[in-house]
Coordinates of C-alpha atoms and ligand atoms in Angstrom, one line a residue:
Chain X
M1 CA 33.7 -31.4 0.8
T2 CA 31.6 -33.3 -1.9
D3 CA 31.4 -36.6 -0.4
L4 CA 29.4 -34.9 2.6
L5 CA 26.3 -34.6 0.1
T6 CA 26.2 -38.6 0.7
Y7 CA 24.9 -38.1 3.7
G8 CA 21.2 -38.2 3.6
F9 CA 21.2 -35.9 6.3
M10 CA 22.7 -33.0 4.7
Q11 CA 21.1 -33.3 0.8
R12 CA 17.8 -32.6 3.4
A13 CA 19.4 -29.7 4.9
L14 CA 20.7 -28.5 1.3
A15 CA 17.3 -28.8 -0.3
A16 CA 15.6 -27.2 2.6
S17 CA 18.1 -24.6 2.5
V18 CA 17.3 -23.8 -0.9
M19 CA 13.5 -23.5 -0.3
I20 CA 13.8 -21.8 2.8
G21 CA 16.1 -19.2 1.4
T22 CA 14.6 -18.8 -1.4
L23 CA 10.6 -18.1 -0.1
C24 CA 12.1 -16.2 2.9
A25 CA 14.2 -13.5 0.4
V26 CA 10.9 -13.3 -1.9
V27 CA 8.6 -12.8 1.1
G28 CA 10.7 -10.6 2.9
V29 CA 11.0 -8.3 0.1
F30 CA 7.3 -7.5 0.8
V31 CA 7.5 -7.8 4.2
V32 CA 10.2 -5.2 4.0
L33 CA 8.7 -2.8 1.3
R34 CA 5.6 -2.9 3.2
G35 CA 7.0 -2.7 6.8
L36 CA 5.8 -6.1 8.4
A37 CA 8.8 -7.2 10.2
F38 CA 6.8 -6.9 13.2
V39 CA 4.3 -9.1 12.0
G40 CA 7.3 -11.5 10.8
A41 CA 8.3 -12.1 14.7
G42 CA 5.4 -12.1 16.3
T43 CA 4.1 -14.4 14.5
A44 CA 7.4 -16.3 14.9
H45 CA 6.9 -16.6 18.3
S46 CA 2.9 -17.8 18.5
A47 CA 3.9 -20.4 16.1
F48 CA 6.8 -21.5 18.8
A49 CA 3.8 -21.7 21.3
G50 CA 1.9 -23.9 18.7
V51 CA 5.1 -26.3 18.4
T52 CA 5.1 -26.3 22.2
L53 CA 1.6 -27.2 22.7
G54 CA 1.6 -30.1 19.7
Y55 CA 4.6 -31.7 21.9
L56 CA 2.4 -31.7 24.9
V57 CA -0.3 -33.2 23.7
G58 CA 1.0 -35.3 21.3
I59 CA -0.1 -33.3 17.8
N60 CA 2.1 -32.7 14.9
P61 CA 3.9 -29.5 15.9
M62 CA 4.0 -28.0 12.5
A63 CA 0.5 -28.0 12.2
M64 CA -0.1 -26.8 15.1
A65 CA 2.5 -24.1 14.6
L66 CA 0.5 -23.3 11.3
V67 CA -2.8 -23.0 13.8
F68 CA -1.2 -20.8 16.1
G69 CA 1.0 -18.7 13.6
L70 CA -2.0 -18.0 10.8
G71 CA -4.8 -17.8 13.9
T72 CA -2.5 -14.8 15.4
I73 CA -2.8 -13.0 12.0
W74 CA -6.7 -13.6 12.1
I75 CA -7.3 -12.1 15.6
V76 CA -4.9 -9.4 14.5
Q77 CA -6.6 -8.3 11.3
A78 CA -9.9 -8.5 13.4
L79 CA -9.1 -5.9 16.3
N80 CA -7.4 -3.8 13.4
E81 CA -10.9 -3.9 11.8
R82 CA -13.3 -3.8 14.9
S83 CA -11.4 -2.3 18.0
R84 CA -8.6 -0.4 15.7
T85 CA -5.7 -1.3 17.6
A86 CA -3.0 -0.9 15.3
F87 CA -1.2 -3.6 14.3
D88 CA 2.4 -3.2 15.9
V89 CA 0.2 -3.1 19.4
S90 CA -1.9 -6.5 18.6
V91 CA 1.0 -8.2 17.7
G92 CA 3.2 -6.9 20.3
I93 CA 0.7 -8.1 22.8
F94 CA 0.6 -11.6 21.1
Y95 CA 4.3 -11.7 20.5
A96 CA 4.4 -11.6 24.3
A97 CA 1.3 -13.5 25.3
S98 CA 2.4 -16.3 23.1
M99 CA 6.2 -16.5 24.3
A100 CA 4.3 -16.9 28.1
L101 CA 2.2 -19.4 26.7
A102 CA 5.1 -21.8 25.1
I103 CA 6.7 -21.3 28.4
V104 CA 3.5 -23.1 30.7
F105 CA 3.5 -25.5 27.8
I106 CA 7.3 -26.1 28.1
G107 CA 6.7 -26.8 32.4
L108 CA 3.8 -28.8 31.9
M109 CA 6.0 -31.2 29.7
R110 CA 7.0 -34.1 32.7
T111 CA 10.6 -34.6 30.1
Y112 CA 13.2 -32.2 29.0
N113 CA 12.3 -32.5 25.3
S114 CA 15.4 -31.6 22.7
E115 CA 13.1 -31.4 20.0
V116 CA 11.7 -28.1 21.4
Y117 CA 14.6 -26.6 21.5
G118 CA 15.3 -27.7 18.3
Y119 CA 12.5 -25.4 16.8
L120 CA 13.4 -22.5 19.6
F121 CA 17.1 -22.4 18.0
G122 CA 16.7 -24.0 14.5
S123 CA 18.0 -27.5 13.6
I124 CA 18.1 -27.7 9.9
L125 CA 20.5 -30.5 10.2
S126 CA 17.7 -33.0 11.9
V127 CA 15.3 -32.2 9.0
T128 CA 13.4 -35.4 8.4
P129 CA 12.4 -36.5 4.9
S130 CA 8.1 -36.0 5.7
E131 CA 9.3 -32.5 7.0
L132 CA 10.8 -31.8 3.3
W133 CA 8.3 -33.0 1.5
T134 CA 5.9 -30.7 4.2
I135 CA 8.1 -27.5 3.7
G136 CA 8.4 -28.2 -0.2
L137 CA 4.5 -28.0 -0.9
L138 CA 3.9 -25.1 1.1
S139 CA 6.8 -23.1 -0.2
A140 CA 5.2 -23.9 -3.3
V141 CA 1.6 -22.6 -2.7
A142 CA 3.1 -19.8 -1.1
L143 CA 5.3 -18.8 -4.1
T144 CA 2.3 -19.5 -5.9
C145 CA 0.5 -17.1 -4.5
L146 CA 3.1 -14.6 -4.7
A147 CA 3.8 -15.2 -8.4
L148 CA -0.4 -15.0 -9.1
F149 CA -0.8 -11.5 -7.0
F150 CA 2.4 -10.4 -7.4
K151 CA 1.8 -7.1 -9.8
E152 CA -0.9 -5.8 -7.0
F153 CA 1.8 -7.0 -4.1
H154 CA 3.6 -4.2 -5.6
F155 CA 0.9 -1.8 -5.9
I156 CA -0.2 -2.3 -2.3
A157 CA 3.3 -2.6 -0.7
F158 CA 3.6 0.9 -2.9
D159 CA 0.4 2.7 -1.6
Q160 CA -2.3 0.6 -0.4
E161 CA -5.0 3.2 -0.2
M162 CA -4.1 4.5 -3.9
A163 CA -4.4 0.8 -4.6
A164 CA -7.9 0.6 -3.5
A165 CA -8.5 3.9 -4.8
S166 CA -7.9 2.7 -8.2
G167 CA -10.0 -0.5 -8.1
I168 CA -7.8 -3.0 -6.6
P169 CA -9.0 -5.5 -3.7
A170 CA -6.3 -3.8 -1.9
T171 CA -8.0 -4.8 2.2
R172 CA -8.2 -8.6 1.1
L173 CA -4.8 -8.9 -0.9
F174 CA -3.1 -7.7 2.2
F175 CA -4.7 -9.8 4.1
L176 CA -3.6 -12.8 1.7
L177 CA -0.2 -11.1 1.8
L178 CA 0.1 -11.2 6.0
N179 CA -1.4 -15.2 6.2
L180 CA 1.8 -15.8 3.2
V181 CA 4.0 -14.2 5.8
G182 CA 2.7 -16.1 8.2
L183 CA 2.9 -19.2 6.3
T184 CA 6.6 -18.7 5.1
I185 CA 7.5 -18.3 9.1
V186 CA 5.9 -21.5 9.7
I187 CA 8.0 -23.2 7.1
A188 CA 11.5 -22.1 8.0
L189 CA 10.6 -22.5 11.8
K190 CA 11.8 -25.8 12.3
A191 CA 15.3 -25.2 10.2
V192 CA 15.9 -21.7 11.5
G193 CA 14.0 -21.5 14.8
A194 CA 11.6 -19.4 16.3
L195 CA 14.0 -16.5 17.6
L196 CA 15.7 -16.3 14.3
V197 CA 13.6 -16.8 11.4
F198 CA 12.6 -13.4 11.6
A199 CA 15.9 -12.6 10.3
L200 CA 15.9 -14.3 7.6
L201 CA 13.2 -12.9 6.4
I202 CA 13.7 -9.4 6.8
I203 CA 17.5 -9.6 6.5
P204 CA 17.9 -10.3 3.0
A205 CA 15.6 -8.1 1.7
A206 CA 17.1 -5.2 3.8
A207 CA 20.0 -6.0 1.7
A208 CA 18.5 -6.1 -1.6
Y209 CA 16.5 -3.1 -1.0
Q210 CA 20.0 -1.5 -0.5
L211 CA 20.9 -2.3 -3.7
A212 CA 18.0 -2.3 -6.2
S213 CA 16.4 0.0 -7.7
R214 CA 13.5 -2.1 -9.6
L215 CA 11.2 -4.7 -7.8
W216 CA 12.7 -7.3 -9.9
T217 CA 16.4 -6.9 -9.1
M218 CA 15.3 -6.5 -5.3
I219 CA 14.2 -9.6 -5.6
L220 CA 16.9 -11.3 -7.0
W221 CA 19.5 -9.5 -5.1
A222 CA 17.3 -10.9 -2.0
V223 CA 17.2 -14.7 -3.1
G224 CA 21.0 -14.3 -4.1
V225 CA 21.6 -13.5 0.0
G226 CA 19.3 -15.7 1.0
L227 CA 20.8 -18.7 -0.3
T228 CA 24.3 -17.8 0.0
S229 CA 23.3 -17.0 4.0
T230 CA 21.4 -20.6 4.1
I231 CA 23.7 -22.5 2.2
G232 CA 26.7 -21.1 3.2
G233 CA 25.3 -20.8 6.8
L234 CA 24.5 -24.5 7.0
L235 CA 28.3 -25.5 5.4
L236 CA 29.9 -23.5 7.8
S237 CA 27.8 -24.9 10.9
Y238 CA 28.5 -27.8 9.6
A239 CA 32.4 -27.5 9.1
F240 CA 33.0 -25.9 12.7
D241 CA 30.3 -27.7 14.6
L242 CA 28.5 -24.1 15.3
P243 CA 24.7 -23.9 15.8
S244 CA 23.0 -23.7 12.2
G245 CA 20.5 -21.0 12.7
A246 CA 22.7 -18.6 14.3
T247 CA 25.5 -19.1 11.7
I248 CA 23.1 -18.1 8.7
T249 CA 21.7 -15.5 10.8
L250 CA 25.3 -13.9 11.4
L251 CA 26.6 -14.5 7.7
A252 CA 23.4 -12.8 6.5
T253 CA 23.9 -10.3 8.5
A254 CA 27.4 -9.8 7.2
L255 CA 26.1 -10.1 4.3
F256 CA 24.0 -6.8 4.9
F257 CA 26.4 -4.6 6.3
L258 CA 28.2 -5.1 3.0
A259 CA 25.3 -4.0 0.7
V260 CA 25.3 -1.0 2.9
L261 CA 28.6 -0.5 2.3
A262 CA 28.0 -1.3 -1.4
S263 CA 25.2 0.7 -1.9
P264 CA 24.4 3.4 -4.3
K265 CA 21.8 4.9 -2.9
R266 CA 23.6 6.5 0.1
Chain J
M1 CA -28.1 25.9 -3.8
N2 CA -28.8 22.1 -4.7
S3 CA -29.4 22.3 -7.9
P4 CA -26.8 20.8 -10.8
A5 CA -25.3 23.0 -13.4
V6 CA -27.9 23.9 -15.9
T7 CA -27.0 21.6 -18.8
A8 CA -29.2 21.9 -21.5
E9 CA -29.9 18.0 -21.9
G10 CA -31.4 17.1 -18.8
T11 CA -29.3 14.0 -18.1
A12 CA -28.9 12.7 -14.6
P13 CA -25.9 13.5 -12.5
I14 CA -23.2 11.3 -12.5
I15 CA -22.3 11.8 -8.5
T16 CA -25.1 13.0 -5.9
F17 CA -24.9 13.7 -2.0
Q18 CA -28.3 13.2 -0.4
D19 CA -28.1 14.5 3.2
A20 CA -24.7 12.9 3.7
S21 CA -22.4 13.2 6.8
F22 CA -19.2 11.7 7.5
A23 CA -16.9 10.8 10.8
Y24 CA -13.8 9.6 11.7
N25 CA -13.9 7.7 14.6
G26 CA -17.1 9.2 15.7
T27 CA -15.9 12.5 15.3
P28 CA -17.9 14.3 12.2
A29 CA -15.7 15.5 9.7
L30 CA -18.8 16.5 7.2
E31 CA -22.3 17.2 7.8
A32 CA -25.3 17.1 5.8
L33 CA -24.3 17.4 2.3
T34 CA -26.6 17.9 -0.3
F35 CA -25.5 18.8 -3.9
S36 CA -25.3 16.6 -7.2
I37 CA -22.2 17.1 -10.3
M38 CA -23.1 16.8 -13.5
P39 CA -21.1 14.4 -15.9
G40 CA -18.3 16.4 -18.0
E41 CA -18.5 19.2 -15.0
F42 CA -15.2 20.8 -13.5
L43 CA -15.9 21.5 -10.0
G44 CA -13.2 23.1 -7.7
I45 CA -13.7 22.5 -4.0
I46 CA -12.1 24.9 -1.6
G47 CA -12.0 25.4 2.2
P48 CA -9.7 25.9 4.7
N49 CA -7.4 23.3 6.5
G50 CA -9.3 20.5 8.0
S51 CA -12.6 21.7 6.3
G52 CA -12.9 17.9 4.9
K53 CA -12.1 18.3 1.0
T54 CA -9.9 15.3 0.9
T55 CA -12.9 13.7 3.1
L56 CA -15.3 14.4 -0.1
L57 CA -13.3 12.9 -2.4
K58 CA -12.7 9.5 -0.2
A59 CA -16.1 9.2 0.3
L60 CA -16.9 9.3 -3.3
L61 CA -13.9 6.4 -3.8
G62 CA -16.1 4.3 -1.2
L63 CA -13.1 4.7 1.5
I64 CA -15.2 6.0 4.3
A65 CA -18.9 5.3 4.4
P66 CA -21.7 7.9 5.3
T67 CA -22.9 7.9 8.7
A68 CA -26.0 9.3 7.7
G69 CA -27.4 10.1 4.2
R70 CA -26.1 8.9 1.2
A71 CA -23.6 9.5 -1.3
T72 CA -23.4 7.5 -5.0
I73 CA -21.4 7.8 -8.1
F74 CA -22.5 6.1 -11.4
D75 CA -25.5 5.2 -9.7
C76 CA -23.7 3.3 -6.9
T77 CA -23.8 3.9 -3.6
C78 CA -20.3 5.1 -3.0
H79 CA -19.1 2.6 -0.2
T80 CA -20.2 -0.4 -1.6
L81 CA -18.2 0.4 -5.0
R82 CA -17.2 -2.4 -7.0
C83 CA -13.5 -2.6 -8.1
H84 CA -14.3 -2.4 -11.4
H85 CA -16.6 1.2 -10.6
R86 CA -13.3 2.3 -9.0
A87 CA -11.3 1.5 -11.9
K88 CA -13.2 4.2 -13.8
I89 CA -12.0 6.9 -11.2
G90 CA -8.8 8.5 -11.6
Y91 CA -7.5 9.8 -7.9
L92 CA -4.6 12.4 -7.3
P93 CA -3.9 11.5 -3.3
Q94 CA -3.0 14.9 -1.4
R95 CA 1.1 15.1 -1.7
S96 CA 1.8 11.8 0.1
Q97 CA 5.3 11.1 1.4
L98 CA 6.4 8.6 -1.3
D99 CA 9.7 6.2 -0.1
P100 CA 12.0 8.0 -2.3
R101 CA 14.0 4.5 -2.4
F102 CA 11.1 2.3 -3.1
P103 CA 11.9 0.1 -5.8
I104 CA 9.7 1.7 -8.8
T105 CA 10.5 3.4 -11.9
V106 CA 8.4 6.3 -13.2
F107 CA 7.0 3.8 -16.2
E108 CA 5.7 1.4 -13.7
T109 CA 4.5 3.8 -11.4
V110 CA 2.2 5.0 -14.3
L111 CA 1.5 1.7 -15.8
M112 CA 0.0 0.9 -11.9
G113 CA -2.9 2.8 -13.4
R114 CA -4.1 0.4 -15.6
Y115 CA -3.8 -2.4 -12.7
G116 CA -7.6 -2.0 -11.6
A117 CA -9.2 -2.5 -15.0
L118 CA -7.1 -5.3 -16.0
G119 CA -8.3 -6.9 -13.1
L120 CA -6.8 -10.2 -10.8
F121 CA -4.4 -12.3 -13.2
H122 CA -4.0 -10.7 -16.2
R123 CA -0.7 -8.9 -17.3
P124 CA -0.4 -5.6 -18.7
T125 CA -0.9 -5.7 -22.4
A126 CA 1.1 -3.9 -25.2
A127 CA -2.3 -1.8 -25.1
D128 CA -1.6 -0.6 -21.3
R129 CA 1.7 0.3 -21.9
E130 CA 0.5 2.1 -24.8
L131 CA -1.8 3.8 -22.3
A132 CA 0.4 4.3 -20.0
E133 CA 3.4 5.8 -22.4
A134 CA 0.4 8.4 -23.7
A135 CA 0.1 9.4 -20.2
L136 CA 3.7 10.2 -19.5
H137 CA 3.5 12.3 -22.6
D138 CA 0.7 13.8 -21.6
V139 CA 1.9 15.4 -18.3
G140 CA 5.6 16.2 -20.6
L141 CA 7.8 13.4 -18.7
P142 CA 8.6 10.8 -21.7
E143 CA 12.0 10.9 -21.3
L144 CA 11.9 10.1 -17.3
K145 CA 10.1 6.8 -18.2
D146 CA 13.2 4.7 -16.9
R147 CA 14.2 6.7 -13.8
P148 CA 13.6 5.4 -10.3
L149 CA 10.5 7.4 -9.4
G150 CA 12.4 8.2 -6.0
Q151 CA 15.0 10.1 -7.9
L152 CA 12.2 12.6 -9.2
S153 CA 11.8 15.8 -7.9
G154 CA 8.5 16.4 -5.9
G155 CA 6.7 18.2 -8.3
Q156 CA 8.1 15.3 -11.1
Q157 CA 6.4 12.7 -9.1
Q158 CA 2.9 14.6 -8.7
R159 CA 3.3 14.8 -12.5
V160 CA 4.0 11.2 -12.5
L161 CA 1.1 10.3 -10.4
I162 CA -1.4 12.5 -12.4
A163 CA 0.3 10.4 -15.2
R164 CA -1.2 7.4 -13.2
A165 CA -4.7 8.8 -12.7
L166 CA -4.6 9.3 -16.6
A167 CA -3.6 6.1 -17.3
Q168 CA -6.8 4.6 -15.7
Q169 CA -8.5 6.6 -18.5
P170 CA -11.3 7.6 -15.9
Q171 CA -15.0 9.1 -16.1
V172 CA -14.2 11.2 -13.0
L173 CA -10.8 13.2 -12.0
L174 CA -10.6 13.3 -8.4
L175 CA -7.4 15.5 -7.6
D176 CA -6.5 16.1 -4.3
E177 CA -4.2 19.6 -4.6
P178 CA -2.3 19.1 -7.5
T179 CA -0.8 22.1 -7.9
T180 CA 0.4 22.4 -4.3
G181 CA 4.4 22.4 -4.6
V182 CA 4.7 22.5 -7.9
D183 CA 6.2 25.6 -9.8
A184 CA 4.5 28.1 -11.6
P185 CA 5.0 27.0 -15.4
T186 CA 3.9 23.4 -14.2
Q187 CA 0.8 24.7 -12.3
T188 CA -0.3 26.8 -15.4
A189 CA 0.5 23.3 -17.6
L190 CA -1.2 21.0 -15.3
L191 CA -4.1 23.0 -15.3
S192 CA -4.3 23.8 -18.7
L193 CA -3.7 20.1 -19.7
I194 CA -6.5 18.6 -17.1
R195 CA -8.5 21.4 -19.1
R196 CA -8.0 20.0 -22.2
L197 CA -8.6 16.5 -21.0
H198 CA -11.9 18.1 -19.5
Q199 CA -13.2 18.8 -22.6
Q200 CA -11.9 16.0 -25.1
R201 CA -12.9 13.3 -23.3
R202 CA -16.0 15.1 -21.4
L203 CA -14.0 14.1 -17.6
T204 CA -16.2 14.8 -15.0
V205 CA -12.9 16.6 -12.6
L206 CA -13.4 17.2 -9.0
F207 CA -10.5 20.0 -8.3
V208 CA -9.2 20.3 -4.8
T209 CA -7.4 23.2 -4.2
H210 CA -6.4 26.4 -1.8
D211 CA -5.1 28.7 -4.9
I212 CA -8.5 30.0 -5.5
N213 CA -7.3 32.0 -7.9
V214 CA -6.0 29.8 -10.2
V215 CA -8.8 27.9 -11.0
S216 CA -11.6 29.9 -10.6
P217 CA -11.0 31.0 -14.5
V218 CA -11.0 27.1 -15.2
V219 CA -14.2 25.8 -13.3
D220 CA -17.9 25.8 -13.6
R221 CA -18.7 25.3 -10.2
L222 CA -17.0 26.1 -6.7
A223 CA -17.6 24.4 -3.8
L224 CA -17.5 26.1 -0.8
L225 CA -16.6 23.8 2.2
N226 CA -15.9 24.0 6.0
R227 CA -17.2 20.7 7.4
R228 CA -20.3 21.4 5.5
L229 CA -21.3 22.9 2.1
V230 CA -20.8 26.5 2.9
A231 CA -22.1 27.8 -0.8
I232 CA -21.7 26.0 -4.2
G233 CA -22.2 27.8 -7.9
T234 CA -20.0 29.7 -10.3
P235 CA -16.7 31.5 -8.8
A236 CA -18.8 35.0 -9.5
E237 CA -21.8 33.6 -7.3
V238 CA -19.6 31.7 -4.4
L239 CA -16.5 34.5 -4.7
T240 CA -18.2 37.2 -2.5
K241 CA -16.9 38.9 0.4
A242 CA -20.0 37.9 2.5
T243 CA -19.6 33.9 2.0
L244 CA -16.0 34.0 2.1
A245 CA -16.1 35.6 5.3
A246 CA -18.0 33.5 7.1
V247 CA -14.8 31.2 6.1
Y248 CA -11.8 32.5 6.4
G249 CA -12.3 35.5 8.3
E250 CA -13.2 39.5 7.9
A251 CA -9.7 39.6 6.4
V252 CA -10.9 38.5 3.3
I253 CA -10.3 40.9 -0.1
V254 CA -12.2 40.2 -3.2
T255 CA -11.6 42.1 -5.7
S256 CA -13.1 42.3 -9.7
Q257 CA -10.7 41.6 -12.2
G258 CA -11.4 41.6 -16.0
G259 CA -14.5 39.8 -15.4
G260 CA -13.5 37.5 -12.5
S261 CA -12.9 38.1 -8.8
Y262 CA -9.5 37.8 -7.4
V263 CA -9.2 36.9 -4.2
I264 CA -7.0 37.7 -1.1
V265 CA -7.1 35.4 2.0
A266 CA -5.0 36.9 5.0
D267 CA -2.6 34.7 6.3
H268 CA -3.7 34.3 10.0
H269 CA -5.9 31.9 10.8
H270 CA -9.0 31.3 12.3
D271 CA -9.4 27.7 13.2
Ligands
ATP1 N1 -7.9 9.7 9.2 C1 -8.5 10.1 9.6 N2 -8.6 10.3 11.0 C2 -9.0 10.5 12.0 N3 -9.5 12.1 11.6 C3 -9.5 12.5 10.4 C4 -8.5 11.6 9.3 N4 -8.4 12.5 8.3 C5 -9.2 13.7 8.5 N5 -9.4 14.0 9.7 C6 -10.2 14.7 10.3 O1 -11.4 15.4 9.3 C7 -11.4 16.5 9.4 C8 -11.0 16.9 7.5 O2 -9.9 16.7 7.5 P1 -9.5 16.6 5.5 O3 -8.4 15.7 5.6 O4 -11.0 16.2 4.8 O5 -9.8 18.0 5.4 P2 -9.2 19.3 4.2 O6 -9.9 20.1 4.1 O7 -8.5 18.1 3.5 O8 -7.7 19.6 4.7 P3 -6.5 19.9 4.3 O9 -6.3 21.3 3.4 O10 -5.6 20.4 5.3 O11 -6.3 18.6 3.4 C9 -10.4 17.1 10.2 O12 -10.6 17.5 11.0 C10 -9.1 16.1 10.4 O13 -8.7 16.2 11.6
MG2 MG1 -7.2 17.6 2.5

């Protein structure tokens, strides 16, 4: 098992697992507490549409994923302000429309492109050094933002109107939180895949929600479950030659049910 | 009718409404409000369900903008209030359903009252913790400090949220039905606490309630709302059969008891 670590691809996969597992777990805590799970799912799909367009026209797919993922969030926010369309409804429209766009873009490609499917189903073992750097850099940005506005995000998740009423710039910070969710999705997209990335965002936090009655303990539990899932899933998928994204998701799901059984809140 | 409470020194009002109207998605909720509130005044706000009491408080916090007219607090237009102004307004929202499993302790909840004054990027200091402790003490719950908020009863949670508003060290306290769903001894304790703070700190208090008889002995003035300002004045002026019947229907009974009025609003509704 130790000689595994001498493989470059394995080192990169492990490093990516640690960063993505941690980031998704921490952001996921706020996603679960503020009820933003569907936003995560919606951005994952539009980010994937960005990836397919990137491959189609020959632009860096991760950059396009970022543009599409965050673009969706900006438009959803604008719709919410202008036309009072409920968040879930406008996210749902983007969810479907961007999947349709992705299918059109794939159809326009003349040849079969296996890398596109890598983004759909996740391929943590094929993370390249430059992708790893991007993951590391963007994760640092996202975690720094979370740390800077930690107390405000806690308040907003608790009660956004009360936060706004007591002098927190709640609307702007909520928008920042949405952008951090989008960023996190894009960071994890390649490793876990557009179909499953949202599982990694909510399952560790949902498991932690069962176990913790303080924010810090919830974050620690979420990171524990997240890292166990990503690293454990990676090793299992390598050992048994299973698809990595699916293995990670199934492991996280199993841990979630363990947490439900162990929950003191029941 | 729109004359502020008579205070000897001609100080300026802390809150004014000038022909202000508010609406949700084009449906009017409050129309043509004109009145003002002096610093240090204790105003009770009464009115039937849907009469716009909560809307009035939200308007003061700038959470909704007027569709006509003007609302001001501390000489600022309400809907352009900056965060540091809001930090001086303590707000107890009408009983909302808190997620009983939200990961937060009683003390953390109260400490959140300091966040507005602290501003971004600053962590609570020892002084902030002391203020939170003192507020928790004021509402009589210091021993529950480290309990998860969700494990408290509804009335205890209400007191924690009042402590959160007090920890803000507000100049104006907006309370939306603070005594609803609270047992009688706690109701009395809360009311005397708010009265004491009002007197000690010259706090301006707006107290929304359905318990007319509980607040009328305590307040300086009462405002009766019904999508507009029906009446404002001392309890004796407002709590008359003629005024109340126009809002609550003919079944209202007003009796005199030891100098004050006692109001019985019949059960059936006129909406
Ligand atoms: N968020 C909202 N969106 C749309 N309409 C609203 C909203 N909040 C209140 N309203 C409407 O505005 C009117 C006034 O509501 P408000 O909540 O101010 O009444 P209230 O006097 O506080 O009533 P209650 O005694 O039931 O608390 C009502 O007709 C209500 O239906
Ligand atoms: Mg109300």
